GROMACS .gro file of C-alpha atoms in nm:
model
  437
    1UNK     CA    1   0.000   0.000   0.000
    2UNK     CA    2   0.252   0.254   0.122
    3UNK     CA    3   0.450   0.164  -0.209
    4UNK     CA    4   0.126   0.252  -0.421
    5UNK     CA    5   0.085   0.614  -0.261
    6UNK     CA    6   0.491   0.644  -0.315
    7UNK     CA    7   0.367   0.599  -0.687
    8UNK     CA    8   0.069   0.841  -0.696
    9UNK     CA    9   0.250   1.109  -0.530
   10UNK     CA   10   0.562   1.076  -0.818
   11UNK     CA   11   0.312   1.070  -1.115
   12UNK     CA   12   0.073   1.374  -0.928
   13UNK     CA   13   0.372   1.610  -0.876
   14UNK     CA   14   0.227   1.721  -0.544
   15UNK     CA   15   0.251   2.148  -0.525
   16UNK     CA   16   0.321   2.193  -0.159
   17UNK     CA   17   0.305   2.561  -0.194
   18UNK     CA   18   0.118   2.730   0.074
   19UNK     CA   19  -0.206   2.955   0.035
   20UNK     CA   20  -0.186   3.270  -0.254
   21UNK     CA   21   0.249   3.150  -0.262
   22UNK     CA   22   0.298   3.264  -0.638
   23UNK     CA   23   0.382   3.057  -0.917
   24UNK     CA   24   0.708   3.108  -1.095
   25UNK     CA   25   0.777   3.091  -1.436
   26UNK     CA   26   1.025   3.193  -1.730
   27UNK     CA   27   0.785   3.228  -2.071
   28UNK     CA   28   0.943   3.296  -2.426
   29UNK     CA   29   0.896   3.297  -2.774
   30UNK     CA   30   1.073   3.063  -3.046
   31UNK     CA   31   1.129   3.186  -3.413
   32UNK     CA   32   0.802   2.954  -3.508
   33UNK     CA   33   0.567   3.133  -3.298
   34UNK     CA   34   0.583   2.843  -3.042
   35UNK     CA   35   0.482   3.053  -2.681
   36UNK     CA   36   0.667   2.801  -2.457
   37UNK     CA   37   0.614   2.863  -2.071
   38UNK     CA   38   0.837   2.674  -1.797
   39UNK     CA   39   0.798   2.640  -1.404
   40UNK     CA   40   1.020   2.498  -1.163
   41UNK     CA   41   0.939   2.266  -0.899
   42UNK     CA   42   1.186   2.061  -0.768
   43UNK     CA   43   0.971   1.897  -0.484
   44UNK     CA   44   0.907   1.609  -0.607
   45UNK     CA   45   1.095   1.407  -0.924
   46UNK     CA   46   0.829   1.469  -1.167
   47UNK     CA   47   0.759   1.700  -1.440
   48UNK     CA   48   0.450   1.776  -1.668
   49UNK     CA   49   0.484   1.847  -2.046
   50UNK     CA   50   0.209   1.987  -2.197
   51UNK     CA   51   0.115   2.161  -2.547
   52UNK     CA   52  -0.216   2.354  -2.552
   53UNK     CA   53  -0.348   2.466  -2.909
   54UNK     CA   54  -0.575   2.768  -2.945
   55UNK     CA   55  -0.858   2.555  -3.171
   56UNK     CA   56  -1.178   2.383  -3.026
   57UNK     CA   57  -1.521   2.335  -3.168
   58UNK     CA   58  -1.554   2.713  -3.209
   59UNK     CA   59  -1.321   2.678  -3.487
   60UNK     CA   60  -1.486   2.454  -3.695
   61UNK     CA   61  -1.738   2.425  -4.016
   62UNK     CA   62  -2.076   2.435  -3.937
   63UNK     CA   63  -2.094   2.147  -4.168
   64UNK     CA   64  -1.817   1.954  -4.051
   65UNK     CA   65  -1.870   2.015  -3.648
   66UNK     CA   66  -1.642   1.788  -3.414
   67UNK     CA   67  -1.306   1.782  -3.604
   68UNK     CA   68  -1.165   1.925  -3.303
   69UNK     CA   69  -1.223   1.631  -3.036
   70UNK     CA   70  -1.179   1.411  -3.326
   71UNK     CA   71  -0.785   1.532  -3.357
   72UNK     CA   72  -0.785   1.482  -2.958
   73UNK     CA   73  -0.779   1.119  -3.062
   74UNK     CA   74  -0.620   1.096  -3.414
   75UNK     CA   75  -0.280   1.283  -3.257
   76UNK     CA   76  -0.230   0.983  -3.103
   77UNK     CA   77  -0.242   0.739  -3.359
   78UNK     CA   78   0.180   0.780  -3.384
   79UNK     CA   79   0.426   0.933  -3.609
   80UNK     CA   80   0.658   0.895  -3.945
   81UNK     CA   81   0.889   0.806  -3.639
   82UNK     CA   82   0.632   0.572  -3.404
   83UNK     CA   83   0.487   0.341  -3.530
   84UNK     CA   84   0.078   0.341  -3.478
   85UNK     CA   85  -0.022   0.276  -3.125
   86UNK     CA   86   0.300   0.307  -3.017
   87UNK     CA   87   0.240   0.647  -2.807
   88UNK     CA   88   0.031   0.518  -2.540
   89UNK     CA   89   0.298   0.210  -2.471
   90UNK     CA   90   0.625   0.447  -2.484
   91UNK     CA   91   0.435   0.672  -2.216
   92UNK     CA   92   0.356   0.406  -2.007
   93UNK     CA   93   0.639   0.166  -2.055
   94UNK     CA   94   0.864   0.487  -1.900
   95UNK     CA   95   0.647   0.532  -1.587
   96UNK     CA   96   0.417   0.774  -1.753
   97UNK     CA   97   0.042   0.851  -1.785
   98UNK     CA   98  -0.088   1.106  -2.050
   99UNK     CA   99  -0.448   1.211  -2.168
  100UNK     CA  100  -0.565   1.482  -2.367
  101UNK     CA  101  -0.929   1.732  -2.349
  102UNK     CA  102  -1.094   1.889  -2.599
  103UNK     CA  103  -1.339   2.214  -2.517
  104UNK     CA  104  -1.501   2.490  -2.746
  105UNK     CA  105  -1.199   2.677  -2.706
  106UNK     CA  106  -0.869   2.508  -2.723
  107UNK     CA  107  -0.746   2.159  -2.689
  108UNK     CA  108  -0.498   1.999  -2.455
  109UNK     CA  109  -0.221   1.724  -2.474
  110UNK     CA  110   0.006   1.632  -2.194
  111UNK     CA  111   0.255   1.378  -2.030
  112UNK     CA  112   0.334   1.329  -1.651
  113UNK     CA  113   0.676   1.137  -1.613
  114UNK     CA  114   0.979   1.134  -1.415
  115UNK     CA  115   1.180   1.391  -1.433
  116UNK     CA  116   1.457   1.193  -1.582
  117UNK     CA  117   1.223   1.172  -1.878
  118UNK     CA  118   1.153   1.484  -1.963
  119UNK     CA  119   1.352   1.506  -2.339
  120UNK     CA  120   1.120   1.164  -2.418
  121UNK     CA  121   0.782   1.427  -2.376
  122UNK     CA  122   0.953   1.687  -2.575
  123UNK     CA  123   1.047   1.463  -2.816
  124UNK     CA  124   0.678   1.272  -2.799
  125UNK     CA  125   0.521   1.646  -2.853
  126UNK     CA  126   0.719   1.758  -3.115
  127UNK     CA  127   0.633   1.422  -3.313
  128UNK     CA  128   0.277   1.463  -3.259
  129UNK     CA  129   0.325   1.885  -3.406
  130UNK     CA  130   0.543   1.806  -3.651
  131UNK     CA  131   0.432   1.503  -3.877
  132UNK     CA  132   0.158   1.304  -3.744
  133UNK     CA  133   0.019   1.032  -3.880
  134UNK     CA  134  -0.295   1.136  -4.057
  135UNK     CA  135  -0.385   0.843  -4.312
  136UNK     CA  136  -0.733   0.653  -4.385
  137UNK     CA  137  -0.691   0.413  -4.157
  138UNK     CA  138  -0.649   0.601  -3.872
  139UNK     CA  139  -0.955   0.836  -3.930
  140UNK     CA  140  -1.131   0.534  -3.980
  141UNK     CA  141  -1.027   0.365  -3.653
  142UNK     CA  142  -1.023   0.682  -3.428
  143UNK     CA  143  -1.423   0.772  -3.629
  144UNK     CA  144  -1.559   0.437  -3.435
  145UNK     CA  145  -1.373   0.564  -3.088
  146UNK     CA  146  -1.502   0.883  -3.112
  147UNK     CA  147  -1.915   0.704  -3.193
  148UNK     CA  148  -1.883   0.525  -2.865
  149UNK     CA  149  -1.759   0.825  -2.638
  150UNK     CA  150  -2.047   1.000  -2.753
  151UNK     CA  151  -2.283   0.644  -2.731
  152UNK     CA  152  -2.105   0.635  -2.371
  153UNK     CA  153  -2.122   0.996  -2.277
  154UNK     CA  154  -2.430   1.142  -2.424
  155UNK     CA  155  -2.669   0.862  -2.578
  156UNK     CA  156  -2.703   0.645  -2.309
  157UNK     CA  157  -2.613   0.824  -2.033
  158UNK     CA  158  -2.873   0.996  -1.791
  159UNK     CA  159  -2.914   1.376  -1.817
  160UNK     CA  160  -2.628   1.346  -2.095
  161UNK     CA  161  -2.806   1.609  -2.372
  162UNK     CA  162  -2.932   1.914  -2.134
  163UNK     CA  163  -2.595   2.091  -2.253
  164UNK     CA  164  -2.687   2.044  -2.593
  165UNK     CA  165  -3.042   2.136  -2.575
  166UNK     CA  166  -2.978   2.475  -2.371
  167UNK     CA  167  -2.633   2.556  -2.582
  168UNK     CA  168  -2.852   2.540  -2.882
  169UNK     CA  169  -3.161   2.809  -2.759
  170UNK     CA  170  -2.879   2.997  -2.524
  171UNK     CA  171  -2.653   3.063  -2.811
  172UNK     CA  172  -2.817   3.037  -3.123
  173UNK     CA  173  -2.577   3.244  -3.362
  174UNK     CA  174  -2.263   3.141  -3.250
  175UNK     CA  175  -2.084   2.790  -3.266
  176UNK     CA  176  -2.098   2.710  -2.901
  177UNK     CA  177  -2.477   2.607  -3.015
  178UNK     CA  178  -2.314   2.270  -3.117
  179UNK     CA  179  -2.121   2.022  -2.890
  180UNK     CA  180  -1.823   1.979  -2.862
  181UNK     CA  181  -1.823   1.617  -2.993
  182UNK     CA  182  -2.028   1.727  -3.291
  183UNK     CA  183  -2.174   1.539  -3.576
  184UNK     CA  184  -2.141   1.194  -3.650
  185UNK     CA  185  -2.267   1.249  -3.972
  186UNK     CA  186  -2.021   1.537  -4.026
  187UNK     CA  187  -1.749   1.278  -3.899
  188UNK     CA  188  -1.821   1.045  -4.173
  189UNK     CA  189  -1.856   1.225  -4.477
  190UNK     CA  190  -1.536   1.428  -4.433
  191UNK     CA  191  -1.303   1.361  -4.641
  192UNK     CA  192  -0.872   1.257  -4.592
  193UNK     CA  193  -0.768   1.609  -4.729
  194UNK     CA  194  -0.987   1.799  -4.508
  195UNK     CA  195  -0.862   1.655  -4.187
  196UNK     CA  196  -0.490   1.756  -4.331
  197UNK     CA  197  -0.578   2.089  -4.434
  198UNK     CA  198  -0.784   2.137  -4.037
  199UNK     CA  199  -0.430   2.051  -3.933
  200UNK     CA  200  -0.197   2.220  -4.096
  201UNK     CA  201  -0.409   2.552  -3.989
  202UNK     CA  202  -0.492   2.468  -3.613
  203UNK     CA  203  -0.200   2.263  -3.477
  204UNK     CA  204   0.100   2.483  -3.610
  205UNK     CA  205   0.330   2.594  -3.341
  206UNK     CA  206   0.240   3.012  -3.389
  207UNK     CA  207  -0.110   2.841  -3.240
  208UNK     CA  208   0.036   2.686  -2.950
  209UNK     CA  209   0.180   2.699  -2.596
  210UNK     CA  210   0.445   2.420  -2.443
  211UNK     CA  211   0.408   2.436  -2.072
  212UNK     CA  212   0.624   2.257  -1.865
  213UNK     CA  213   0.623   2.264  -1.516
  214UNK     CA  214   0.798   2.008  -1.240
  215UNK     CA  215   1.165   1.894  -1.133
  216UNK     CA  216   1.312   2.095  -1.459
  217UNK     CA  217   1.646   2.315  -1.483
  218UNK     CA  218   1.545   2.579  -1.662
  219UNK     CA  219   1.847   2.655  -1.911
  220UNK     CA  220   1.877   2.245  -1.976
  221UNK     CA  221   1.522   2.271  -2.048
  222UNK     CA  222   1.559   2.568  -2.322
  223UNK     CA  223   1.801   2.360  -2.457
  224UNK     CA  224   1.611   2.053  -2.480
  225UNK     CA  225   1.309   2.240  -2.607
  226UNK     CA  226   1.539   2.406  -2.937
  227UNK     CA  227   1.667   2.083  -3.039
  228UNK     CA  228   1.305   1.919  -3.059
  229UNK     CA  229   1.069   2.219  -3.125
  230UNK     CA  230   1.305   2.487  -3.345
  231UNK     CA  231   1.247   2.302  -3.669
  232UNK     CA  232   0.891   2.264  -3.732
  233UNK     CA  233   0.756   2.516  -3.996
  234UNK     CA  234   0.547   2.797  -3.845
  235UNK     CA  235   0.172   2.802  -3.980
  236UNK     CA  236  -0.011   3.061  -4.158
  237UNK     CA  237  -0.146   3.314  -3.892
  238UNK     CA  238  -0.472   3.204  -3.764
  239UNK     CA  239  -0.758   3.468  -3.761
  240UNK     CA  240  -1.046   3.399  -3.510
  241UNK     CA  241  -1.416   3.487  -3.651
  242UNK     CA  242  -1.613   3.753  -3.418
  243UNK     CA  243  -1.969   3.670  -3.316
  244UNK     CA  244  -2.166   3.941  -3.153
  245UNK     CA  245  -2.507   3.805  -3.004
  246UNK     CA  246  -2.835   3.995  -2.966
  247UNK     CA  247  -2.922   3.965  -2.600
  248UNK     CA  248  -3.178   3.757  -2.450
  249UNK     CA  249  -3.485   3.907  -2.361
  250UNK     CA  250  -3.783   3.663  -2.330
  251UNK     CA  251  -3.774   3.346  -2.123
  252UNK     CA  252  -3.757   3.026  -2.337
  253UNK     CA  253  -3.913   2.696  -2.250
  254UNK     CA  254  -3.810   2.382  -2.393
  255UNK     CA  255  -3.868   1.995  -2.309
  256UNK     CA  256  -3.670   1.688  -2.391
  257UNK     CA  257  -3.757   1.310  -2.341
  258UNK     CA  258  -3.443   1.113  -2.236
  259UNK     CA  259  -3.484   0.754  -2.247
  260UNK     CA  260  -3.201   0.705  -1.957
  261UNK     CA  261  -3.372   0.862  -1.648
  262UNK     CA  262  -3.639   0.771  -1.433
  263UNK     CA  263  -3.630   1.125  -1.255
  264UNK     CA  264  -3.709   1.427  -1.432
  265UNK     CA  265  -3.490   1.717  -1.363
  266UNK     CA  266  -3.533   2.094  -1.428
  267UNK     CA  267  -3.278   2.368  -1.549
  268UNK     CA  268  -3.245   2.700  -1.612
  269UNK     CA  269  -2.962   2.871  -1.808
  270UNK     CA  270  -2.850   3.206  -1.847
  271UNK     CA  271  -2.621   3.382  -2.092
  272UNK     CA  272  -2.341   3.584  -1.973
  273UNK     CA  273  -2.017   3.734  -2.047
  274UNK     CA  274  -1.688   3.520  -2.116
  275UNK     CA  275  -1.416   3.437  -1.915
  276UNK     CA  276  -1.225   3.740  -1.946
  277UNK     CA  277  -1.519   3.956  -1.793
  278UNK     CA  278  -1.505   4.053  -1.450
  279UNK     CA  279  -1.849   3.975  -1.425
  280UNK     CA  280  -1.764   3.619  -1.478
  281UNK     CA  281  -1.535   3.580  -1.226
  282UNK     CA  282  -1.794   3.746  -0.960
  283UNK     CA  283  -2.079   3.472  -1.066
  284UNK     CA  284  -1.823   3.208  -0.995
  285UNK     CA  285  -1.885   3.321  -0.595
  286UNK     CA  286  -2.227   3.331  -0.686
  287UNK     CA  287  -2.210   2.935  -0.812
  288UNK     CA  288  -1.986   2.881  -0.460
  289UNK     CA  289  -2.284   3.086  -0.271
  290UNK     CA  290  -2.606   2.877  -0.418
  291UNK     CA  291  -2.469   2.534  -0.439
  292UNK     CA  292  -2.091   2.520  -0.302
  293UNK     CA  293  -2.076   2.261  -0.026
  294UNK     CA  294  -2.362   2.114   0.184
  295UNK     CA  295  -2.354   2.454   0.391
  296UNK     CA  296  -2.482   2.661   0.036
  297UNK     CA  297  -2.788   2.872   0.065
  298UNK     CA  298  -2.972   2.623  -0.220
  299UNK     CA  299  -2.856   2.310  -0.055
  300UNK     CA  300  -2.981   2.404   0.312
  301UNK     CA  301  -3.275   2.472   0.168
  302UNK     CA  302  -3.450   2.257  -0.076
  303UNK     CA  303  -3.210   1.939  -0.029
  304UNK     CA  304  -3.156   2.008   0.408
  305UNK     CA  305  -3.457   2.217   0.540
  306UNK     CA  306  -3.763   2.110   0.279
  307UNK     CA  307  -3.629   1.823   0.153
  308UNK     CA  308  -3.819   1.892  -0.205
  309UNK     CA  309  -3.485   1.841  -0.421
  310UNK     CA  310  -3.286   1.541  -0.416
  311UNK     CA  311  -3.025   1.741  -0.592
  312UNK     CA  312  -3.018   2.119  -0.652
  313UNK     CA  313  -2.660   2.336  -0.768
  314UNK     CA  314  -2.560   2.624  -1.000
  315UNK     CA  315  -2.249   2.677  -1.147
  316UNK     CA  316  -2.067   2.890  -1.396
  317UNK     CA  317  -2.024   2.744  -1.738
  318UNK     CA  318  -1.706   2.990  -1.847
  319UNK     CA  319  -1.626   3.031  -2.246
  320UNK     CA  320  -1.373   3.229  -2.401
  321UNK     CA  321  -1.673   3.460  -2.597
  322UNK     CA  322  -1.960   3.358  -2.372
  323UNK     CA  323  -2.031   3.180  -2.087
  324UNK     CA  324  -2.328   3.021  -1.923
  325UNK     CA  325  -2.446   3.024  -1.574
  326UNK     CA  326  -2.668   2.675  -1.541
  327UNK     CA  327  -2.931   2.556  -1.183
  328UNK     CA  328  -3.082   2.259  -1.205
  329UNK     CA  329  -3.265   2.078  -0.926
  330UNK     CA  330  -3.399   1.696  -0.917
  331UNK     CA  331  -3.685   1.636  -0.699
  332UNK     CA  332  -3.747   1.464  -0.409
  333UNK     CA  333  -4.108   1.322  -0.262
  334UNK     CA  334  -4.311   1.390  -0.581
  335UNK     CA  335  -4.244   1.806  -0.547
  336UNK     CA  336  -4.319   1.960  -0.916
  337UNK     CA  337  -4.056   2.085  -1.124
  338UNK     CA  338  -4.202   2.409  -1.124
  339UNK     CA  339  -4.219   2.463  -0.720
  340UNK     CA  340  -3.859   2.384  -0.776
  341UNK     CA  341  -3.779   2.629  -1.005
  342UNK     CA  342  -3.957   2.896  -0.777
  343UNK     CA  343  -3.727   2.790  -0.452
  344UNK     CA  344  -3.420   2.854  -0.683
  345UNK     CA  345  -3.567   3.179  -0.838
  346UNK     CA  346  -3.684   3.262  -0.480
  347UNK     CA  347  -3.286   3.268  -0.369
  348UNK     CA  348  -3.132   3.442  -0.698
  349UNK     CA  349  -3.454   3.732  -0.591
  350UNK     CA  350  -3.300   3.698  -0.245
  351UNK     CA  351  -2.929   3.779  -0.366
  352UNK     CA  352  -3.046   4.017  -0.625
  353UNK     CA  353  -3.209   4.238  -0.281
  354UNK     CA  354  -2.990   4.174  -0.027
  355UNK     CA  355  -2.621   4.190   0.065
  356UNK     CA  356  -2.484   3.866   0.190
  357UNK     CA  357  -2.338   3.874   0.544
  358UNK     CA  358  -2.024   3.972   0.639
  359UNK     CA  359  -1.988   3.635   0.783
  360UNK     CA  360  -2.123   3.439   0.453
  361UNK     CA  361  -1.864   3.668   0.232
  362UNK     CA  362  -1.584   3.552   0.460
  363UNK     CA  363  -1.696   3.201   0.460
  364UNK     CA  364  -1.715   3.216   0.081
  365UNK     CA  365  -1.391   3.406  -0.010
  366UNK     CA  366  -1.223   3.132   0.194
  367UNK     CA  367  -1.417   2.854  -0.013
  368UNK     CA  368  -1.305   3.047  -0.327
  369UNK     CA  369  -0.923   3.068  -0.222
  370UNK     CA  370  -0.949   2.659  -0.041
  371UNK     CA  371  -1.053   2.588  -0.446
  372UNK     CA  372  -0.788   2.783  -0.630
  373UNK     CA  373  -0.497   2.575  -0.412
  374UNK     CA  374  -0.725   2.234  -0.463
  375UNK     CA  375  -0.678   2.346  -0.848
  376UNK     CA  376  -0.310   2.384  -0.851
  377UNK     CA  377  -0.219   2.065  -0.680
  378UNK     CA  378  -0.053   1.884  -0.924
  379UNK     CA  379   0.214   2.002  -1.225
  380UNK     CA  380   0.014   1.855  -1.489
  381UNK     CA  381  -0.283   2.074  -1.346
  382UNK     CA  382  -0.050   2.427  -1.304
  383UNK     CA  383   0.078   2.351  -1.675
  384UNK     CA  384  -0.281   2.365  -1.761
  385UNK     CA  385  -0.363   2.672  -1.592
  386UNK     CA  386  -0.070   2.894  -1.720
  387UNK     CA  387  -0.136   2.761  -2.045
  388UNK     CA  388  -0.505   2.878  -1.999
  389UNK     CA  389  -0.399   3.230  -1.895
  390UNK     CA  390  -0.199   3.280  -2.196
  391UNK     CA  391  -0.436   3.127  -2.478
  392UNK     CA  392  -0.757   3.226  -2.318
  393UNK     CA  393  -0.672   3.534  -2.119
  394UNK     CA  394  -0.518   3.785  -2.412
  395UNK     CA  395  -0.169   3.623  -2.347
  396UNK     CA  396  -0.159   3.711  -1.987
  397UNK     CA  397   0.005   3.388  -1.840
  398UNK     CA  398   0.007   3.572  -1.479
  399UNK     CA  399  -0.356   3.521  -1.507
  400UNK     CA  400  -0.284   3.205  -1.255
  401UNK     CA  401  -0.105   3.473  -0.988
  402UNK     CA  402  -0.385   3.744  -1.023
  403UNK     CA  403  -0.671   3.486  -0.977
  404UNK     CA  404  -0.622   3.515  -0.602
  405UNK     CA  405  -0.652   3.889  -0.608
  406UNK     CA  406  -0.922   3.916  -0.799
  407UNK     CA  407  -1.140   3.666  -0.614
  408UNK     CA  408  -1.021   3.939  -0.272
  409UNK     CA  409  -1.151   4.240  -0.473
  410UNK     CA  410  -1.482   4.153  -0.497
  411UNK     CA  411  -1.714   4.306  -0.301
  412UNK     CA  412  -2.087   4.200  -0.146
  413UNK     CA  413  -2.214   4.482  -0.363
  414UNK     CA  414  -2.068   4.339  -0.685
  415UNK     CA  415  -2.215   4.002  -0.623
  416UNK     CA  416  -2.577   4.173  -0.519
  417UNK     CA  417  -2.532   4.361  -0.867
  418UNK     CA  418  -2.392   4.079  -1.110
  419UNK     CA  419  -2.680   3.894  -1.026
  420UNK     CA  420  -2.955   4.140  -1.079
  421UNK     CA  421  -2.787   4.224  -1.442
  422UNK     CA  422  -2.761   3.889  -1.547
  423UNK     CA  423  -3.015   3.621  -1.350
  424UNK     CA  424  -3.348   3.739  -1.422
  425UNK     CA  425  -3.646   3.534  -1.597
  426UNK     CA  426  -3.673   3.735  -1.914
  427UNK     CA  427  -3.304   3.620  -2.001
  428UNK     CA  428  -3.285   3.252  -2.013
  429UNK     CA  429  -3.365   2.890  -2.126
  430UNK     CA  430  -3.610   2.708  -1.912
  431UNK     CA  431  -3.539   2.321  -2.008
  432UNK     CA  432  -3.787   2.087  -1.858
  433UNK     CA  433  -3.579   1.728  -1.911
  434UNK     CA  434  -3.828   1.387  -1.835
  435UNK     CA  435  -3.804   1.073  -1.889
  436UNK     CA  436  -3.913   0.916  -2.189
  437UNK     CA  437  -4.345   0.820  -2.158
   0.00000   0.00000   0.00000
């Protein structure tokens, strides 16, 4: 057992800094365009190598939607240099563990191995950037993965389509209305040359970050990173569309049947601003407020006090463009969905009156700051965030430093104010989600 947690802790890379300690890091630019960011942490003998490219669903043809989760699985089919299926067993067979995510913004590939093997995920990286292997078979094989993750994930799994059906009302206009996933259909009738040419424009290193973050030197590293990353070609510039949407203004009401459930559930969803927006970061504390913990004002009261929910939260959905701020409540004893939608409106009402305690806003800047360490635990996990600052956050890689700050400037009044600007009825999608008759 105690050799098994020895294990865990290695491939983690436990951070054992202490409450708002700041994260260092050394960031520069290659010729290519390649942004490549690098922490030290020599705590434990592991290190994280990550690349994060600035393309997600957003990016894609409305007529060929998912070819960015698809290319979260075909990157790993191998190499001119690795033969196919080879990636997964060189990661492990080193001590290693690696996965890769997908959202509407950007897409993420990383490596967690002993520090001693830090040139073999630089050189693993730089295969996968450089010359892939992107042939029939492989887009054949990775099409049938990708048809049972969303079987898995969305078709057969309970409650698995509310994002779909509220992203397509909520944001109707813009390409967050599909999933990230996409179409199967799209998936299919795509053709060799247009997977190539969605590569060669999205996974170029001018569209990229390296992050690596662990038990590094950093002037080895630069080194290391040159000889692996200096000769791939740098892509033609990529040029994000704009999408300006016309505001909400009248409630909309929708039902879906799901054939997985036996409990109906409600939700309500409303638009907001992206994750750059202050505002966003303010109705993060109001997620934390609702529905953070068993001790949450929502929680206490329909789940604790009435016992009319079975389940009840609210959380912050955050985009790069948009975001969406999401409740949903499953009952408990036969309560309507509707008398549960009027407890959670009844609490947004209450925090769009009245300030919140002094002893609530301590309590919940102290759940906000417990959650920002809890996210920076690991290296694979800070790699991710400083990546995140600089794609998502106008290059700003101190994003991960600031986020402490900014969660302390917030007032009661800001969180009374956010609320009443953005969480009223006349501004939403009311999805009513039962099971199938």
């Amino acid at each position: 057992m105690r050799y098994k947690f020895l294990i865990t802790i290695l491939l983690s890379g436990i951070f054992l800094g202490s409450k708002g300690q700041q994260i260092k890091f050394t960031e520069y630019d290659l010729d290519n365009g390649l942004h490549v960011i690098l922490h030290q942490d020599n705590t434990a003998p592991v290190v994280a190598v990550s690349v994060m490219y600035h393309v997600g669903s957003k990016d894609e043809n409305p007529s060929r939607t998912g070819f960015a989760h698809f290319f979260e699985h075909l990157l790993f089919e191998g190499s001119e240099n690795m033969k196919r299926g080879d990636f997964m067993n060189i990661v492990s067979s080193n001590g290693g563990e690696n996965n890769a995510s997908t959202s509407q913004d950007r897409t993420f590939y990383y490596e967690v191995f002993p520090s001693n093997q830090l040139e073999l995920g630089l050189w693993l990286e730089s295969e996968r950037m450089l010359h892939p292997k992107i042939d029939e078979l492989g887009v054949k094989t990775q099409n049938e993965v990708v048809k049972e993750e969303k079987r898995l994930r969305m078709d057969n799994n309970p409650y698995g389509k509310f994002t779909e059906n509220i992203f397509t009302h909520l944001f109707q206009g813009h390409p967050y209305r599909w999933q990230v996933i996409g179409s199967m259909a799209h998936l299919d009738a795509a053709k060799l040359d247009e997977f190539i040419a969605f590569f060669k424009k999205y996974y170029a290193p001018n569209n990229a970050v390296l992050t690596i973050a662990g038990d590094l030197d950093i002037e080895k590293t630069k080194t290391m990173v040159a000889k692996y990353f200096n000769e791939i070609p740098k892509g033609t510039p990529v040029v994000k569309g704009l999408f300006e949407l016309k505001p909400v203004t009248k409630q909309i009401v929708d039902t879906v049947y799901d054939a997985n459930i036996q409990i109906p559930a409600i939700f309500a969803a409303y638009r907001i601003p992206g994750m750059k927006s202050r505002d966003s970061k303010v109705l993060e504390m109001v997620s934390t407020l609702l529905s953070g913990g068993g001790s949450s004002r929502l929680k206490m009261k329909m789940v604790d006090d009435k016992k009319t929910a079975l389940e009840v939260a609210a959380f912050n959905y955050d985009l790069e463009d948009y975001g969406a701020y999401i409740t949903f409540a499953l009952p408990n004893n036969n309560t309507s969905l509707n008398d549960l939608l009027i407890d959670i409106d009844a609490e947004i009402v209450r925090l769009q009156s009245d300030l919140i305690s002094e002893s609530e806003f301590k309590k919940l800047q102290n759940q906000m700051e417990n959650g920002y360490v809890s996210a920076n635990t690991k290296m694979v996990s800070v790699a991710e965030n400083l990546a995140n600052g600089y794609i998502l956050q106008d290059k700003n890689t101190n994003d991960l430093n600031e986020q402490l700050a900014h969660i302390k400037s917030i007032t009661r009044e800001e969180i009374r104010d956010v609320a009443k600007k953005y969480l009223n009825k006349d501004q939403r999608v009311v999805l009513y989600y039962l099971p199938t008759k």
